[in-house]
Amino acid sequence: MANVDVVRACLESCMAQDRETADRLIAEDFVFTSPQDDHIDRAAFFERCFPTADRLRSQQIIEAVPASGDGVLIAYEYELKNGERYRNVELSTVRDGRITETQVFFGGRVPGA
């Protein structure tokens, strides 16, 4: 599986709350960073971040492209259950078919949504 496909499948597994697939795609030494989470480990990610999909009505991947080295940039738009829409970008590092790091860059609210 190409690195882009690994990241795409992982994001989709999070939305579907498919923990079995996410477990296969996320490395044991995984590190997650966002404006709300500073370099948390895999266990903290699964405890704090993974279960938040229940806040979403939908999520759509806009773009997923290779970045330098083992990196993948993915942009997505999501709609909260209250109707608000947002866009984020993530930079993930994939090694040996598993994600070792993800950095999330929060976007703003989508205008007119």
Short mmCIF file of C-alpha atoms in Angstrom, two decimals:
data_model
loop_
_atom_site.label_atom_id
_atom_site.label_comp_id
_atom_site.label_asym_id
_atom_site.label_seq_id
_atom_site.Cartn_x
_atom_site.Cartn_y
_atom_site.Cartn_z
CA MET A 1 0.00 0.00 0.00
CA ALA A 2 1.38 3.44 -0.93
CA ASN A 3 1.95 5.93 1.91
CA VAL A 4 -0.91 8.12 0.65
CA ASP A 5 -3.25 5.11 0.76
CA VAL A 6 -2.17 4.28 4.33
CA VAL A 7 -2.99 7.81 5.53
CA ARG A 8 -6.27 7.90 3.63
CA ALA A 9 -7.31 4.52 5.06
CA CYS A 10 -6.38 5.58 8.58
CA LEU A 11 -8.41 8.80 8.40
CA GLU A 12 -11.37 6.83 7.04
CA SER A 13 -11.01 4.24 9.83
CA CYS A 14 -11.14 7.00 12.43
CA MET A 15 -14.35 8.38 10.95
CA ALA A 16 -15.87 4.89 10.86
CA GLN A 17 -14.58 4.17 14.39
CA ASP A 18 -12.91 1.05 12.99
CA ARG A 19 -10.35 0.53 15.74
CA GLU A 20 -9.09 -2.76 14.28
CA THR A 21 -8.00 -1.07 11.05
CA ALA A 22 -6.57 1.94 12.86
CA ASP A 23 -4.55 -0.39 15.12
CA ARG A 24 -2.97 -1.98 12.03
CA LEU A 25 -2.15 1.37 10.42
CA ILE A 26 -0.78 3.28 13.43
CA ALA A 27 2.70 2.33 14.65
CA GLU A 28 3.40 1.45 18.27
CA ASP A 29 5.72 4.48 18.60
CA PHE A 30 3.15 6.86 17.02
CA VAL A 31 3.26 10.54 18.05
CA PHE A 32 0.30 12.90 17.50
CA THR A 33 0.43 16.70 17.63
CA SER A 34 -2.32 19.26 17.15
CA PRO A 35 -3.05 22.71 18.57
CA GLN A 36 -4.81 20.85 21.42
CA ASP A 37 -2.41 17.91 21.87
CA ASP A 38 1.36 18.33 22.16
CA HIS A 39 3.25 15.20 21.09
CA ILE A 40 0.93 12.66 22.69
CA ASP A 41 1.60 8.95 22.33
CA ARG A 42 -0.48 6.26 20.67
CA ALA A 43 -2.42 5.35 23.85
CA ALA A 44 -3.38 8.98 24.51
CA PHE A 45 -4.40 9.40 20.86
CA PHE A 46 -6.76 6.42 21.05
CA GLU A 47 -8.15 7.65 24.38
CA ARG A 48 -8.63 11.34 23.54
CA CYS A 49 -8.76 11.82 19.77
CA PHE A 50 -10.02 8.64 18.16
CA PRO A 51 -13.49 8.67 19.84
CA THR A 52 -14.32 12.22 18.69
CA ALA A 53 -15.85 11.06 15.39
CA ASP A 54 -19.25 10.94 17.09
CA ARG A 55 -19.22 14.77 16.93
CA LEU A 56 -19.15 14.66 13.13
CA ARG A 57 -21.95 14.37 10.62
CA SER A 58 -19.56 13.84 7.71
CA GLN A 59 -15.95 14.07 6.60
CA GLN A 60 -14.58 14.35 3.09
CA ILE A 61 -10.97 14.05 1.99
CA ILE A 62 -10.21 16.94 -0.36
CA GLU A 63 -6.62 16.05 -1.26
CA ALA A 64 -4.00 13.49 -0.25
CA VAL A 65 -0.53 13.90 -1.75
CA PRO A 66 3.00 12.67 -1.10
CA ALA A 67 5.30 15.12 0.71
CA SER A 68 9.06 14.97 1.11
CA GLY A 69 10.59 11.77 2.43
CA ASP A 70 7.96 9.48 3.95
CA GLY A 71 5.46 12.33 4.42
CA VAL A 72 1.88 12.63 3.27
CA LEU A 73 -0.22 15.79 3.29
CA ILE A 74 -3.94 15.30 3.56
CA ALA A 75 -6.60 18.01 3.52
CA TYR A 76 -10.14 17.27 4.58
CA GLU A 77 -13.40 19.02 5.32
CA TYR A 78 -15.78 17.92 8.01
CA GLU A 79 -19.22 18.90 9.19
CA LEU A 80 -20.14 18.87 12.86
CA LYS A 81 -23.57 17.65 13.92
CA ASN A 82 -24.52 21.30 14.59
CA GLY A 83 -23.98 22.09 10.88
CA GLU A 84 -20.68 23.98 11.19
CA ARG A 85 -18.05 23.03 8.59
CA TYR A 86 -14.25 23.18 8.97
CA ARG A 87 -11.12 22.24 7.02
CA ASN A 88 -7.87 20.83 8.40
CA VAL A 89 -4.56 19.70 6.97
CA GLU A 90 -2.41 16.92 8.40
CA LEU A 91 1.18 15.96 7.75
CA SER A 92 1.78 12.29 8.50
CA THR A 93 4.94 10.22 8.33
CA VAL A 94 4.58 6.62 7.15
CA ARG A 95 7.25 3.99 7.59
CA ASP A 96 6.90 0.33 6.67
CA GLY A 97 3.18 0.75 6.00
CA ARG A 98 2.34 2.33 9.38
CA ILE A 99 1.90 5.93 10.49
CA THR A 100 4.61 6.98 12.94
CA GLU A 101 3.67 10.64 13.35
CA THR A 102 0.82 12.99 12.56
CA GLN A 103 0.79 16.76 12.90
CA VAL A 104 -2.60 18.45 12.54
CA PHE A 105 -2.97 22.04 11.40
CA PHE A 106 -6.46 23.32 12.18
CA GLY A 107 -8.13 25.36 9.50
CA GLY A 108 -10.92 27.79 9.94
CA ARG A 109 -14.62 27.54 9.54
CA VAL A 110 -15.69 27.12 5.92
CA PRO A 111 -17.33 30.39 4.80
CA GLY A 112 -20.99 30.20 3.94
CA ALA A 113 -21.46 26.88 5.67
#
